CSV table of C-alpha atoms in Angstrom, one decimal:
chain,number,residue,atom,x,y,z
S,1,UNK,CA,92.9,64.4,101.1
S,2,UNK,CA,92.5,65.2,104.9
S,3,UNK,CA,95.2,63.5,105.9
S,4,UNK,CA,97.7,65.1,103.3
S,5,UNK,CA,95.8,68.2,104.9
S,6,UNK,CA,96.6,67.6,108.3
S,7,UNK,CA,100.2,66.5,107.5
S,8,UNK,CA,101.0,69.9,105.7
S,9,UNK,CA,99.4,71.6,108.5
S,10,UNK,CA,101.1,69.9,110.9
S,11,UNK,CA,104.4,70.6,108.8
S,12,UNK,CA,103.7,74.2,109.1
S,13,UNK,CA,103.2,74.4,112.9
S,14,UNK,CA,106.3,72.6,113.4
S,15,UNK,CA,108.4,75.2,111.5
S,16,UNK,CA,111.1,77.0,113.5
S,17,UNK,CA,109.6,80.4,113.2
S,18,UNK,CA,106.9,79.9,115.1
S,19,UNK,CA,109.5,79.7,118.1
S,20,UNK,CA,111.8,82.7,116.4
S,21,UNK,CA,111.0,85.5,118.9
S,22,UNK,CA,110.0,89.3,117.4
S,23,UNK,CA,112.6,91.5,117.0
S,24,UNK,CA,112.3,94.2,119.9
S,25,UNK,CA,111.3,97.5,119.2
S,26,UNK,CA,112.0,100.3,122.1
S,27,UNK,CA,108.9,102.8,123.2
S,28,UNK,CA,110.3,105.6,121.6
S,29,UNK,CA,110.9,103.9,117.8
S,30,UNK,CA,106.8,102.4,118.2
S,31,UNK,CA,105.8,105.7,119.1
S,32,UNK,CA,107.2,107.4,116.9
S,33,UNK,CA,106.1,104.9,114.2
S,34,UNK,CA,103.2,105.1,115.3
S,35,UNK,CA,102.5,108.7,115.3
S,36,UNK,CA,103.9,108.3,111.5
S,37,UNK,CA,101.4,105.7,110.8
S,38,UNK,CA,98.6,107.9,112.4
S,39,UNK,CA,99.4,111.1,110.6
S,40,UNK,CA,99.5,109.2,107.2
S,41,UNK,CA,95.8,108.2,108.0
S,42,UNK,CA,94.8,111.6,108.1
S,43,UNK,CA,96.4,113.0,105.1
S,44,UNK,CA,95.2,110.2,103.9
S,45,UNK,CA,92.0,110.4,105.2
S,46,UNK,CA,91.5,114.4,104.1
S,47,UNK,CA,92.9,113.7,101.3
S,48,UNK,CA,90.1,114.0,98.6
S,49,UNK,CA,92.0,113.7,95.2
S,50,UNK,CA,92.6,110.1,96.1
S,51,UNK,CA,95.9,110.3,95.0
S,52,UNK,CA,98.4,110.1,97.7
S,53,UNK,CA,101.8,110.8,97.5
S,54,UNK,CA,103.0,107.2,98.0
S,55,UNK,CA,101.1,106.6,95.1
S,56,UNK,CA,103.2,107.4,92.3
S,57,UNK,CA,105.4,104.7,93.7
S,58,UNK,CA,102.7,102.0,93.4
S,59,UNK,CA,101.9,103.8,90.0
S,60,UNK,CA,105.6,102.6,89.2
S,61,UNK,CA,105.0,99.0,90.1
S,62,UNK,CA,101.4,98.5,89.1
S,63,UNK,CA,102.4,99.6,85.3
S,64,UNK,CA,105.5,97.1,86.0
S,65,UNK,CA,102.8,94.5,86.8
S,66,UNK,CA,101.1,94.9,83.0
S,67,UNK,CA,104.6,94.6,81.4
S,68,UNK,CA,105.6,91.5,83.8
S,69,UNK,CA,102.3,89.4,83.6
S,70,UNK,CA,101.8,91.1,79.8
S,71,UNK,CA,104.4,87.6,78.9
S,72,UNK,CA,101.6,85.5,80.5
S,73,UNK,CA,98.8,86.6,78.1
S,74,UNK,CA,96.2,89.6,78.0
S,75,UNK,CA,94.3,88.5,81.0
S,76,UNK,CA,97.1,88.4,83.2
S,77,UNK,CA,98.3,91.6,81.5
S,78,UNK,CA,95.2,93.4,82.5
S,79,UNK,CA,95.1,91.9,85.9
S,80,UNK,CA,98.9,92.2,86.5
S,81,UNK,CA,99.3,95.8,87.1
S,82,UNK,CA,97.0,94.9,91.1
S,83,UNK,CA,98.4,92.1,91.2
S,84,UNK,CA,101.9,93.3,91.1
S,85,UNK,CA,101.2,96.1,92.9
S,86,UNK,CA,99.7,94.3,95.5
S,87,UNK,CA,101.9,91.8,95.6
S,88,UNK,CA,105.5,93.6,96.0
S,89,UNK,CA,104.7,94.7,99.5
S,90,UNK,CA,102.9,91.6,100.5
S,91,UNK,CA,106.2,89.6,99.4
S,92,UNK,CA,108.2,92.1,101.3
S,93,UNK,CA,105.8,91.7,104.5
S,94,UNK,CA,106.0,88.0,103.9
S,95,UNK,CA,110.1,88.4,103.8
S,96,UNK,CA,109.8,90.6,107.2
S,97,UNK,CA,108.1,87.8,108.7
S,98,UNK,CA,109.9,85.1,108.5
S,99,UNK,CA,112.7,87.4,109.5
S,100,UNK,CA,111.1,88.7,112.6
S,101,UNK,CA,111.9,92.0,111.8
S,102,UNK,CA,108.9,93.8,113.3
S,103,UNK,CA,108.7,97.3,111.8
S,104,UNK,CA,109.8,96.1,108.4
S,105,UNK,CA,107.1,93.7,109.0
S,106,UNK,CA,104.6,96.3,110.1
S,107,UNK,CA,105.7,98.8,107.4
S,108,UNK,CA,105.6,96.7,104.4
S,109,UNK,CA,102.0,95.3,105.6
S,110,UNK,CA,101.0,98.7,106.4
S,111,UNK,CA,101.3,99.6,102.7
S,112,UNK,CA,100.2,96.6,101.4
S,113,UNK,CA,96.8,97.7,102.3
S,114,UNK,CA,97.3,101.4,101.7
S,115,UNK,CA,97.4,100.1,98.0
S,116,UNK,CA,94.2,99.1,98.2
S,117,UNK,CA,92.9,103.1,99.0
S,118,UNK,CA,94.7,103.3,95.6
S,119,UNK,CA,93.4,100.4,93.5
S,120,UNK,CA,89.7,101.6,95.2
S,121,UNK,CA,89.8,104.9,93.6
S,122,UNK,CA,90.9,103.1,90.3
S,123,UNK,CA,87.8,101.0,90.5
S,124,UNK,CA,85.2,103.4,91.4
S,125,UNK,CA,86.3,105.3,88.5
S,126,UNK,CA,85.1,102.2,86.0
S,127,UNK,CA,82.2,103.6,85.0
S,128,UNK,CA,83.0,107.4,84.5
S,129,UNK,CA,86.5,107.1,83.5
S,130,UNK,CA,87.3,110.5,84.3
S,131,UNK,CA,91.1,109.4,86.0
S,132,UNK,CA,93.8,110.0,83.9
S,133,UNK,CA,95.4,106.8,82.6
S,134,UNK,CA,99.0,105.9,82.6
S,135,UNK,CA,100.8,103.1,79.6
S,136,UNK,CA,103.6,101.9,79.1
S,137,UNK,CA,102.9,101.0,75.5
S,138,UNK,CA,101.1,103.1,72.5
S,139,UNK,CA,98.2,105.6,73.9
S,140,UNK,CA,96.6,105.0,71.4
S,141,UNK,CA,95.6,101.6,72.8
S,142,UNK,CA,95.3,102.5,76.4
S,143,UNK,CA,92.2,100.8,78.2
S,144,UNK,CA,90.8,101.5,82.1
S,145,UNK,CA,91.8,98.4,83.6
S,146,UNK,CA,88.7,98.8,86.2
S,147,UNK,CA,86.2,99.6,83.5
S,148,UNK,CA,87.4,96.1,81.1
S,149,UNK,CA,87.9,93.7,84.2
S,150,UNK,CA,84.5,95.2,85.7
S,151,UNK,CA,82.9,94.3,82.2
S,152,UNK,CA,84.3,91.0,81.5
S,153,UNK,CA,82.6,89.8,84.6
S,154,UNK,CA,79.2,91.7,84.4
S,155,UNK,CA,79.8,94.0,87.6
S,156,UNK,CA,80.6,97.4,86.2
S,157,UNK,CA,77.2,98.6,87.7
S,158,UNK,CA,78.6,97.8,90.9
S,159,UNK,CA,82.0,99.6,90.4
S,160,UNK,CA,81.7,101.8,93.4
S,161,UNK,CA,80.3,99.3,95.8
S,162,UNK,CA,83.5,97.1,94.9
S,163,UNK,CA,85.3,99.9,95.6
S,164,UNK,CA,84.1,101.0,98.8
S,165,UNK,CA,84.3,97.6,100.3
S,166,UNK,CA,88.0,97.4,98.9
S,167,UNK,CA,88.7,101.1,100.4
S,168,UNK,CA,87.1,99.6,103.8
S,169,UNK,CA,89.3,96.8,103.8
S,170,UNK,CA,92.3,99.0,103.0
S,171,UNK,CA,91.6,101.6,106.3
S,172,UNK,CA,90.5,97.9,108.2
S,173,UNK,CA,94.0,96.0,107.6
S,174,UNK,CA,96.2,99.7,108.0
S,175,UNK,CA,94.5,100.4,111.3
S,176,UNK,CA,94.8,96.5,112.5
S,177,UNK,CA,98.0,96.8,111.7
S,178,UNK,CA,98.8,100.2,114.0
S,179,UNK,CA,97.5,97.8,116.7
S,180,UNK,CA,99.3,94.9,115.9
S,181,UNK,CA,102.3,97.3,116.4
S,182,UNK,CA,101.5,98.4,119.6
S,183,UNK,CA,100.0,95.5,120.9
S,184,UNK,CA,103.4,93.3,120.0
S,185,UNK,CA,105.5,95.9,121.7
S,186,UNK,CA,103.0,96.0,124.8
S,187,UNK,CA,103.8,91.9,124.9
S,188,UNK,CA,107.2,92.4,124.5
S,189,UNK,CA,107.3,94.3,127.5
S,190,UNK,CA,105.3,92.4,129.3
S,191,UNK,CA,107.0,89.2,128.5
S,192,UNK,CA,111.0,91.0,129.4
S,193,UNK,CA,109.6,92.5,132.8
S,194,UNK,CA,108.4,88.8,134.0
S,195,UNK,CA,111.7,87.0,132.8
């Protein structure tokens, strides 16, 4: 088992990407994504419906989730509508990556962990169930997906917590990646001034 370990890791360092410089991004395009990134984090961050803008968009995709991983049986159904919504802009981070492409990278990324501001106020709302709730099928049948995932695994007391540690994460990985930005285009410089 180690050494089939070791060989895939060793399989993954040796990928041509790893050598595949950044794409360059000039000082006025990272600052002014960069003052775009900061500004979101205070609407964001004085925002107090919890409900942002961007949001209806990942609405969109996490109801897509529930139809897409609905095929794969209730579970998954439930489960689908984070996990698609999560997962669109990870795959599209993941895409930027490979490519290089270093704002695409930093955008996608960026909003891969703004969902999880979203999917934090869906959780802490388990217990109260005062959000109103979107379907795509009859609403007659509509159920929290926080409040029946939360049950099924005995946490709904702790439906806040979960959600406050999810919501920290979310500001953690959006700030890290403002950093990431600036930092990469710092080391760009760095690295075209010394050649």
């Amino acid at each position: 088992m180690r050494d089939w370990l070791a060989g895939w890791i060793a399989a993954v360092q040796d990928l041509e990407i790893w050598s595949t410089p950044w794409a360059e991004v000039s000082r006025p395009a990272v600052a002014v994504w960069v003052a775009f990134y900061l500004a979101f984090l205070v609407y964001a961050a004085t925002n107090a419906s919890g409900f942002l803008f961007i949001d209806s968009a990942n609405l969109v995709v996490h109801e897509g989730g529930h139809l897409l991983f609905g095929w794969l049986g209730r579970t998954l159904g439930l489960w689908g509508g984070t996990i698609f919504q999560w997962l669109v802009p990870l795959l599209l981070a993941a895409y930027f990556f490979v490519q290089r492409q270093t704002t695409a990278f930093a955008f996608s990324l960026f909003f891969f962990f703004e969902n999880w501001l979203y999917t934090a106020t869906y959780m802490a709302d388990a217990r109260a169930m005062v959000l109103p709730l979107v379907t795509t099928g009859d609403p007659d049948f509509v159920e929290h997906d926080w409040n029946t995932i939360f049950t099924s695994l005995g946490v709904l007391p702790y439906d806040t917590t979960i959600a406050g540690v999810v919501r920290f994460g979310g500001w953690c990985g959006m700030i890290g990646i403002i950093g990431w930005l600036i930092w990469r285009a710092a080391g760009a410089r760095q690295s075209s001034e010394h050649v």
